[in-house]
Amino acid sequence: MNHMCTLYGTVKAMLYEWEILLDLPGAAEAVYDMEVKYKQQMEQYSYTPSIAFNGSKTECYSNLIDQLQNLIFEVNNQGP
């Protein structure tokens, strides 16, 4: 949630509906490297929304690749 506030000032300032799909704890460098890898692999699904926001040119995708969908499913379905 803190990341969302950094991007938009406040959560209410975001003009679109959004959902956090994955909150992955870990070393900042490892998480950044993973983000870069997935962004490169999903480049074909990248789009720019009609209303701009911080990150709108690099954070919007019309689809997720299977590998990322599987990671999201696995992390979100782990037991306590």
Short mmCIF file of C-alpha atoms in Angstrom, two decimals:
data_model
loop_
_atom_site.label_atom_id
_atom_site.label_comp_id
_atom_site.label_asym_id
_atom_site.label_seq_id
_atom_site.Cartn_x
_atom_site.Cartn_y
_atom_site.Cartn_z
CA MET A 1 0.00 0.00 0.00
CA ASN A 2 2.87 2.39 0.73
CA HIS A 3 4.07 1.95 -2.85
CA MET A 4 0.64 3.03 -4.12
CA CYS A 5 0.74 6.16 -1.97
CA THR A 6 4.21 6.97 -3.30
CA LEU A 7 2.98 6.72 -6.89
CA TYR A 8 -0.24 8.71 -6.47
CA GLY A 9 0.14 10.84 -3.33
CA THR A 10 -2.93 9.21 -1.79
CA VAL A 11 -4.84 6.09 -2.69
CA LYS A 12 -7.93 8.25 -3.34
CA ALA A 13 -5.98 10.32 -5.91
CA MET A 14 -5.82 7.35 -8.29
CA LEU A 15 -8.52 7.82 -10.93
CA TYR A 16 -8.76 4.14 -11.88
CA GLU A 17 -9.86 1.07 -9.98
CA TRP A 18 -6.83 -1.04 -9.08
CA GLU A 19 -5.91 -4.20 -7.28
CA ILE A 20 -2.63 -5.32 -5.71
CA LEU A 21 -2.00 -8.73 -7.26
CA LEU A 22 1.24 -9.55 -5.48
CA ASP A 23 3.00 -8.14 -2.43
CA LEU A 24 6.32 -9.96 -2.53
CA PRO A 25 8.68 -9.35 0.37
CA GLY A 26 12.36 -9.79 -0.24
CA ALA A 27 15.63 -8.03 -0.85
CA ALA A 28 15.03 -4.83 -2.81
CA GLU A 29 17.58 -5.76 -5.48
CA ALA A 30 16.06 -9.22 -6.07
CA VAL A 31 12.51 -7.85 -6.28
CA TYR A 32 13.65 -5.07 -8.64
CA ASP A 33 15.44 -7.58 -10.88
CA MET A 34 12.29 -9.71 -11.01
CA GLU A 35 10.17 -6.66 -11.87
CA VAL A 36 12.52 -5.70 -14.71
CA LYS A 37 12.47 -9.26 -16.07
CA TYR A 38 8.67 -9.45 -16.10
CA LYS A 39 8.31 -5.98 -17.62
CA GLN A 40 10.59 -7.03 -20.48
CA GLN A 41 8.66 -10.27 -21.02
CA MET A 42 5.31 -8.45 -21.01
CA GLU A 43 6.35 -5.59 -23.28
CA GLN A 44 3.92 -6.76 -25.98
CA TYR A 45 1.02 -6.22 -23.54
CA SER A 46 2.09 -2.72 -22.46
CA TYR A 47 -0.29 0.18 -23.01
CA THR A 48 -0.67 3.80 -21.95
CA PRO A 49 -4.02 4.65 -20.35
CA SER A 50 -5.96 7.74 -21.43
CA ILE A 51 -5.54 9.41 -18.02
CA ALA A 52 -1.85 9.63 -17.10
CA PHE A 53 -0.46 8.94 -13.62
CA ASN A 54 3.01 8.26 -12.21
CA GLY A 55 4.03 4.94 -13.73
CA SER A 56 1.30 4.93 -16.37
CA LYS A 57 3.83 4.55 -19.19
CA THR A 58 5.65 1.61 -17.57
CA GLU A 59 3.19 -0.08 -15.20
CA CYS A 60 0.10 -0.88 -17.33
CA TYR A 61 -0.44 -4.20 -19.07
CA SER A 62 -3.47 -5.67 -20.79
CA ASN A 63 -2.42 -9.22 -19.89
CA LEU A 64 0.00 -11.10 -17.64
CA ILE A 65 2.31 -13.85 -18.87
CA ASP A 66 1.64 -17.36 -17.54
CA GLN A 67 4.85 -17.43 -15.48
CA LEU A 68 3.81 -14.30 -13.57
CA GLN A 69 0.22 -15.53 -13.14
CA ASN A 70 1.58 -18.76 -11.64
CA LEU A 71 3.84 -16.84 -9.22
CA ILE A 72 0.93 -14.67 -8.08
CA PHE A 73 -1.25 -17.76 -7.55
CA GLU A 74 1.47 -19.63 -5.62
CA VAL A 75 2.34 -16.73 -3.30
CA ASN A 76 -1.29 -15.82 -2.62
CA ASN A 77 -2.28 -19.42 -1.87
CA GLN A 78 0.50 -20.28 0.58
CA GLY A 79 -0.64 -21.28 4.01
CA PRO A 80 0.13 -19.12 7.07
#
